[in-house]
Short mmCIF file of C-alpha atoms in Angstrom, two decimals:
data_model
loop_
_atom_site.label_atom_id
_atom_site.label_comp_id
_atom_site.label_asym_id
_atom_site.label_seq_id
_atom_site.Cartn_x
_atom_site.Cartn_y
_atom_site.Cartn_z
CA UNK D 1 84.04 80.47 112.14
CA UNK D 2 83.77 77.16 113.41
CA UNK D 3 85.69 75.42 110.47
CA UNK D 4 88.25 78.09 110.77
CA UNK D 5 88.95 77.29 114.69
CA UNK D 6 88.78 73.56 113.79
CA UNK D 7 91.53 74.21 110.88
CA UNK D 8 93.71 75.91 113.79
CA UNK D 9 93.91 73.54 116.02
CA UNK D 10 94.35 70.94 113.45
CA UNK D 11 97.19 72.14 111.43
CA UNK D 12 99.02 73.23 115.09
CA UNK D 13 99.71 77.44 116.40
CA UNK D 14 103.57 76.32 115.05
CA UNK D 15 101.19 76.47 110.66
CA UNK D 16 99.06 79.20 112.24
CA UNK D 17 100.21 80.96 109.35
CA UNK D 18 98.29 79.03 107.45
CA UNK D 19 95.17 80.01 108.69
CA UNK D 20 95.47 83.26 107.68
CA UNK D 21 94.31 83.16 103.88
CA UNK D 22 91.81 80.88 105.53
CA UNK D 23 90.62 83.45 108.01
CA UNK D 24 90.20 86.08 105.97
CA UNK D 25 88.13 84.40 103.27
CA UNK D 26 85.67 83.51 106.05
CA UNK D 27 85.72 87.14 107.14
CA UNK D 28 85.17 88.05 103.40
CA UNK D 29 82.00 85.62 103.26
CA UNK D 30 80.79 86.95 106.67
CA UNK D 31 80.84 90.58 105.69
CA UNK D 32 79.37 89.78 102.19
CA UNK D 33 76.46 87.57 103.63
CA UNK D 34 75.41 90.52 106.69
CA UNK D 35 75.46 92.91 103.97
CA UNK D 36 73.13 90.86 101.72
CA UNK D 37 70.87 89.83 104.64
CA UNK D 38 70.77 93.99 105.73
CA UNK D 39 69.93 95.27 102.21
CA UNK D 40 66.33 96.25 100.72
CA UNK D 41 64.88 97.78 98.06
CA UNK D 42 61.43 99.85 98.16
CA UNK D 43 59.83 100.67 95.34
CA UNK D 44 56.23 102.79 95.39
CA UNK D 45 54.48 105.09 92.62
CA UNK D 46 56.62 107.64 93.40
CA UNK D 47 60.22 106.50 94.08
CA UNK D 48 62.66 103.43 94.09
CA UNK D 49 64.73 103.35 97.39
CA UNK D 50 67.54 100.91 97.66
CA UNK D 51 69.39 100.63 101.46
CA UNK D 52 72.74 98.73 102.44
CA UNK D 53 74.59 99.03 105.94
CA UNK D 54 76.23 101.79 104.12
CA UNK D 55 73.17 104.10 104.05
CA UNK D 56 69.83 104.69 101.57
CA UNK D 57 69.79 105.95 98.37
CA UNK D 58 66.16 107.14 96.91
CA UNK D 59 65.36 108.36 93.42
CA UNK D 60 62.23 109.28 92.55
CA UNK D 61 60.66 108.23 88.92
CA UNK D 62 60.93 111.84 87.89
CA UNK D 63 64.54 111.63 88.54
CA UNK D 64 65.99 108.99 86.65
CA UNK D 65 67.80 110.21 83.35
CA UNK D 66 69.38 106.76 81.85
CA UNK D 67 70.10 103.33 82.93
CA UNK D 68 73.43 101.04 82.98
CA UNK D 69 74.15 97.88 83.61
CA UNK D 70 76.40 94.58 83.84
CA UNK D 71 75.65 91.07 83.76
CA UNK D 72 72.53 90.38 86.17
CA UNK D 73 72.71 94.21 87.59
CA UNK D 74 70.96 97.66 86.60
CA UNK D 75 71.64 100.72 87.43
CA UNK D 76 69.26 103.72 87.67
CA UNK D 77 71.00 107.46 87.03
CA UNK D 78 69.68 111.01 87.59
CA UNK D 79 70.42 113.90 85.64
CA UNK D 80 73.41 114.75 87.16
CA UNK D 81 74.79 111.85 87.74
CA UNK D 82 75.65 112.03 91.50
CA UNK D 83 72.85 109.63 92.42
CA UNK D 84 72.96 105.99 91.41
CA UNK D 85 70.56 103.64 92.33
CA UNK D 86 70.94 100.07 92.15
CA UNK D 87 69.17 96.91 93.02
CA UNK D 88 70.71 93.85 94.65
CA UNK D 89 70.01 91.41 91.88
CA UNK D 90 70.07 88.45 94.76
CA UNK D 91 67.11 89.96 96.73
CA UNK D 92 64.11 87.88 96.60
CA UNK D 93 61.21 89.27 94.21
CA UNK D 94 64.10 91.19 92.23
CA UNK D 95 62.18 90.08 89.15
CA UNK D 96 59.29 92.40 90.58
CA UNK D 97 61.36 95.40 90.86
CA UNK D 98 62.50 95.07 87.52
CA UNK D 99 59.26 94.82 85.86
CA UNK D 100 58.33 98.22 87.97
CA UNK D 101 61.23 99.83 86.30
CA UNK D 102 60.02 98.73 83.23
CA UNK D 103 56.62 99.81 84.11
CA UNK D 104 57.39 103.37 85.37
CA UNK D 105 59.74 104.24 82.98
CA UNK D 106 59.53 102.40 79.47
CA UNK D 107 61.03 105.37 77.63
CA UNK D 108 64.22 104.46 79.16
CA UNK D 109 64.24 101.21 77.21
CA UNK D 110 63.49 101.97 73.58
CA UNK D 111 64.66 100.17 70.81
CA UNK D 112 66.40 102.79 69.09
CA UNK D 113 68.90 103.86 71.75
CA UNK D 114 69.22 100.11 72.01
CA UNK D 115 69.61 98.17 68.61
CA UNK D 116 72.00 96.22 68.48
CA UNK D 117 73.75 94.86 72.15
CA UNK D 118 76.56 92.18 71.61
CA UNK D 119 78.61 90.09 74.06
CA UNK D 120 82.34 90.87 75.04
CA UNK D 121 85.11 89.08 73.55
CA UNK D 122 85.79 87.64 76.82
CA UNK D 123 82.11 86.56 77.58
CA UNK D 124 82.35 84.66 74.06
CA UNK D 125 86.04 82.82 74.27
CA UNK D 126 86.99 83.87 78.32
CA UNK D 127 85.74 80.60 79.46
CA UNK D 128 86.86 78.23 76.92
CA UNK D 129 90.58 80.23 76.86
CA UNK D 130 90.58 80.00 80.85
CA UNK D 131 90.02 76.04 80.62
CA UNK D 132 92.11 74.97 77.50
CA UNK D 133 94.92 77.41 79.93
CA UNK D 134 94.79 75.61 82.69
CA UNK D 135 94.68 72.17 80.78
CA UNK D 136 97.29 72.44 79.01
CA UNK D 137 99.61 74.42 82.20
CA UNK D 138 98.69 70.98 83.96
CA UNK D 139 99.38 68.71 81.41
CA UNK D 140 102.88 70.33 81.23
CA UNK D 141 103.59 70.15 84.72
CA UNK D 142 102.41 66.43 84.72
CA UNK D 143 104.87 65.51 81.51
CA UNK D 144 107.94 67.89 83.11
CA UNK D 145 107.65 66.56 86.61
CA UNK D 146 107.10 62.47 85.05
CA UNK D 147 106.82 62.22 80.91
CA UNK D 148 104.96 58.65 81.70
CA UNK D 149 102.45 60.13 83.75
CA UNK D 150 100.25 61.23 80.99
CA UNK D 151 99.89 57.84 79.87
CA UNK D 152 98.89 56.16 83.57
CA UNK D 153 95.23 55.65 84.02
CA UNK D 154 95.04 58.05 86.88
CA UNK D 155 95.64 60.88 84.78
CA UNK D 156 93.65 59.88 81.57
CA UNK D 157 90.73 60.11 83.51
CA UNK D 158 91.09 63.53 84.74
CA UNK D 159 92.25 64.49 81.27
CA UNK D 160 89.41 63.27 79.69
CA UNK D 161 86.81 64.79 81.77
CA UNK D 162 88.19 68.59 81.12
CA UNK D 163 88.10 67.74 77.76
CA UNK D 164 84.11 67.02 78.46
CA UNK D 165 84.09 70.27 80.23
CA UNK D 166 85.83 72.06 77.37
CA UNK D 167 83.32 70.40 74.51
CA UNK D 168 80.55 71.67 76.86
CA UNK D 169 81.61 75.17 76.91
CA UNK D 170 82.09 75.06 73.26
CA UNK D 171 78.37 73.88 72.55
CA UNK D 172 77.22 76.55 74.72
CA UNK D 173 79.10 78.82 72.96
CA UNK D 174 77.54 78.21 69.64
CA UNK D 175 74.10 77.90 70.89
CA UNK D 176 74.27 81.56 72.83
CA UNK D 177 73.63 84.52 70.53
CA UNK D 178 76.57 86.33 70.74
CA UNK D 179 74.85 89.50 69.67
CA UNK D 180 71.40 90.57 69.16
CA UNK D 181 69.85 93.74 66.55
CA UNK D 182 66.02 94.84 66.30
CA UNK D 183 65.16 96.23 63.21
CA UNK D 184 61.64 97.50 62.97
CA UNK D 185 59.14 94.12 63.89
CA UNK D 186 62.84 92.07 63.50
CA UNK D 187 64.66 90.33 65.75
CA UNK D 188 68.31 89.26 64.49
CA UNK D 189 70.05 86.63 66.64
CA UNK D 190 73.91 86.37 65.68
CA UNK D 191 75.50 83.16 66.63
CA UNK D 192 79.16 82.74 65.86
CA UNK D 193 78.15 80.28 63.30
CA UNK D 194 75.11 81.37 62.02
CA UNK D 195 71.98 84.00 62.09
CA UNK D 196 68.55 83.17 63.30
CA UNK D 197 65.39 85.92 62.34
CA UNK D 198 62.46 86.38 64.35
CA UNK D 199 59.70 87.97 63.90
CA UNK D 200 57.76 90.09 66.81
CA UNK D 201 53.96 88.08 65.60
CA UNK D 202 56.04 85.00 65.85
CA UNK D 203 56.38 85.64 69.70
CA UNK D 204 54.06 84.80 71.99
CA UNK D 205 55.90 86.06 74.93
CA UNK D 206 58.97 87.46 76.62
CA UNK D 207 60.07 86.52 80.70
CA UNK D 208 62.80 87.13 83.03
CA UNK D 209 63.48 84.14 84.12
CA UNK D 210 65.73 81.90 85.92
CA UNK D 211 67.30 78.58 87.10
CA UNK D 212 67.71 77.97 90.53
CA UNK D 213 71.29 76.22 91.29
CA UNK D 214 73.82 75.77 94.07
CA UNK D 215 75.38 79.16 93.42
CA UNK D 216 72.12 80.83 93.70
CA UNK D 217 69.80 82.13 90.74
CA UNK D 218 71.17 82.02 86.99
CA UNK D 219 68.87 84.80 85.47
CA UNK D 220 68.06 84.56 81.81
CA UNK D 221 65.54 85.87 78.78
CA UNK D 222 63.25 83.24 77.81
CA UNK D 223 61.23 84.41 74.29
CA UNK D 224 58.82 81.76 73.92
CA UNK D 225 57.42 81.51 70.16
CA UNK D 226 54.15 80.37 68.30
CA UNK D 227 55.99 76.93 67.49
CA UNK D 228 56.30 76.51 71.16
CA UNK D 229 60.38 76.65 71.08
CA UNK D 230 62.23 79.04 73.52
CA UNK D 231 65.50 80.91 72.61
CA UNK D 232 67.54 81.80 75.63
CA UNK D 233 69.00 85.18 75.95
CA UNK D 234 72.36 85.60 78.53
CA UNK D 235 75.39 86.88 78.79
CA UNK D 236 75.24 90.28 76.95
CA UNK D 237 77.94 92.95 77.94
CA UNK D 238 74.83 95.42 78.77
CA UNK D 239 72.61 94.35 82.03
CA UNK D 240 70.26 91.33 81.50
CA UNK D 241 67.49 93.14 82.57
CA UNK D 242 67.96 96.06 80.71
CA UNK D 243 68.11 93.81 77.46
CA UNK D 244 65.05 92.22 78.83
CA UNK D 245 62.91 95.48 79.10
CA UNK D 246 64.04 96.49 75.62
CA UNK D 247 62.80 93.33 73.92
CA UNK D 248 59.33 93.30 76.14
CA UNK D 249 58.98 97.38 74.75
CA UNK D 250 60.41 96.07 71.68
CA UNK D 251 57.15 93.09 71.45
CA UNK D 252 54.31 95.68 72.54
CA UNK D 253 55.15 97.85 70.05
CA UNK D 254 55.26 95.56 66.99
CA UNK D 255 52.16 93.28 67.85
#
């Protein structure tokens, strides 16, 4: 609010129009942060309760029928599907609440209803597609509006770091398993290059993990093996945690 009242007086009432995008992107912020800081989830023996400004929302163990999810989010049904429940994935201790889940209801998360769980076309090529886009949109605004700009040392420089960014994404892209299958004590990793088989003896353990960052928590499955390597898991079209509780059921049963 402050920045936004500086930015007014700074740009003059005559470019108040200006302001406005401005405005209402801090509004958007304020609205999302006082609904983050107002929201809780409860979880007991008996129930999981999740509550927003908007109101509460309770299932009890009993209840739940099937889960759903998307990127760091699940979702818990009931039978008739009129009550969701849903845990704010940037709560603190929202690992905890989804090893309850796990724990009160493992026959939600058996490997058979869940065999085989890919990643979306646009999780595997959206990123590098978005990038190369916009690299080459600029580069041909650079050459239209000046053809000797792209030669000038003040653009090279720019140019050459998206191309870093765009070799990054493209490593990370072949070293994420764009799907994964479980057949019997088998885990197949698909990579867009190759396949990678594990084992369930060769595991020694399975966490929901994450990396703390500017943006706030990057969640990820770290499966730690007997060599003492770890293969990442992230980015699956189904809910990280879901695919999480599937390999951990997955694990106990095989070993």
């Amino acid at each position: 609010m402050l920045g936004g009242v500086c930015f007014t007086l700074g740009v003059g009432l005559q470019s108040l129009w200006l302001t406005v995008p401005f405005v209402l992107l801090l509004g958007g912020l304020f609205v999302y942060t006082v609904f983050t800081y107002t929201a809780k989830t409860i979880v007991s023996e008996e129930e999981i309760t999740t509550q927003t400004l908007l109101g509460s929302k309770t299932l009890r163990w009993t209840e739940v029928h099937r889960v759903s999810g998307r990127g760091y989010g699940i979702k818990l049904h009931n039978f008739d599907e009129d009550v969701t429940v849903a845990p704010m994935y940037r709560l603190p201790g929202y690992e905890e609440v989804i090893e309850w889940i796990g724990r009160k209801r493992p026959d939600l998360f058996g490997a058979q209803e869940f065999s085989e769980m890919r990643r979306g076309l646009w999780q595997v090529f959206g990123s590098l597609i978005a990038i190369t886009a916009v690299f080459g949109m600029a580069g041909a605004f650079l050459w239209a509006s000046d053809p000797e700009a792209l030669t000038s040392t003040d653009t090279i420089f720019p140019l050459i770091f998206l191309v870093i960014i765009i070799f990054a994404i493209g490593i990370s892209l072949l070293s994420t398993p764009k799907s994964i299958a479980l057949e019997g004590g088998t885990l197949r990793l698909h990579y867009l290059l190759n396949e990678k088989t594990i084992l369930a003896n060769e595991v020694v353990s399975i966490h929901y993990t994450y990396t703390q960052t500017r943006n706030g928590k990057r969640y990820f499955i770290a499966i730690n093996l007997a060599d003492r390597k770890t293969v990442r898991i992230s980015g699956l079209s189904i809910g990280l945690p879901i695919v999480y509780l599937v390999l951990k059921n997955w694990h106990a049963r095989n070993t």
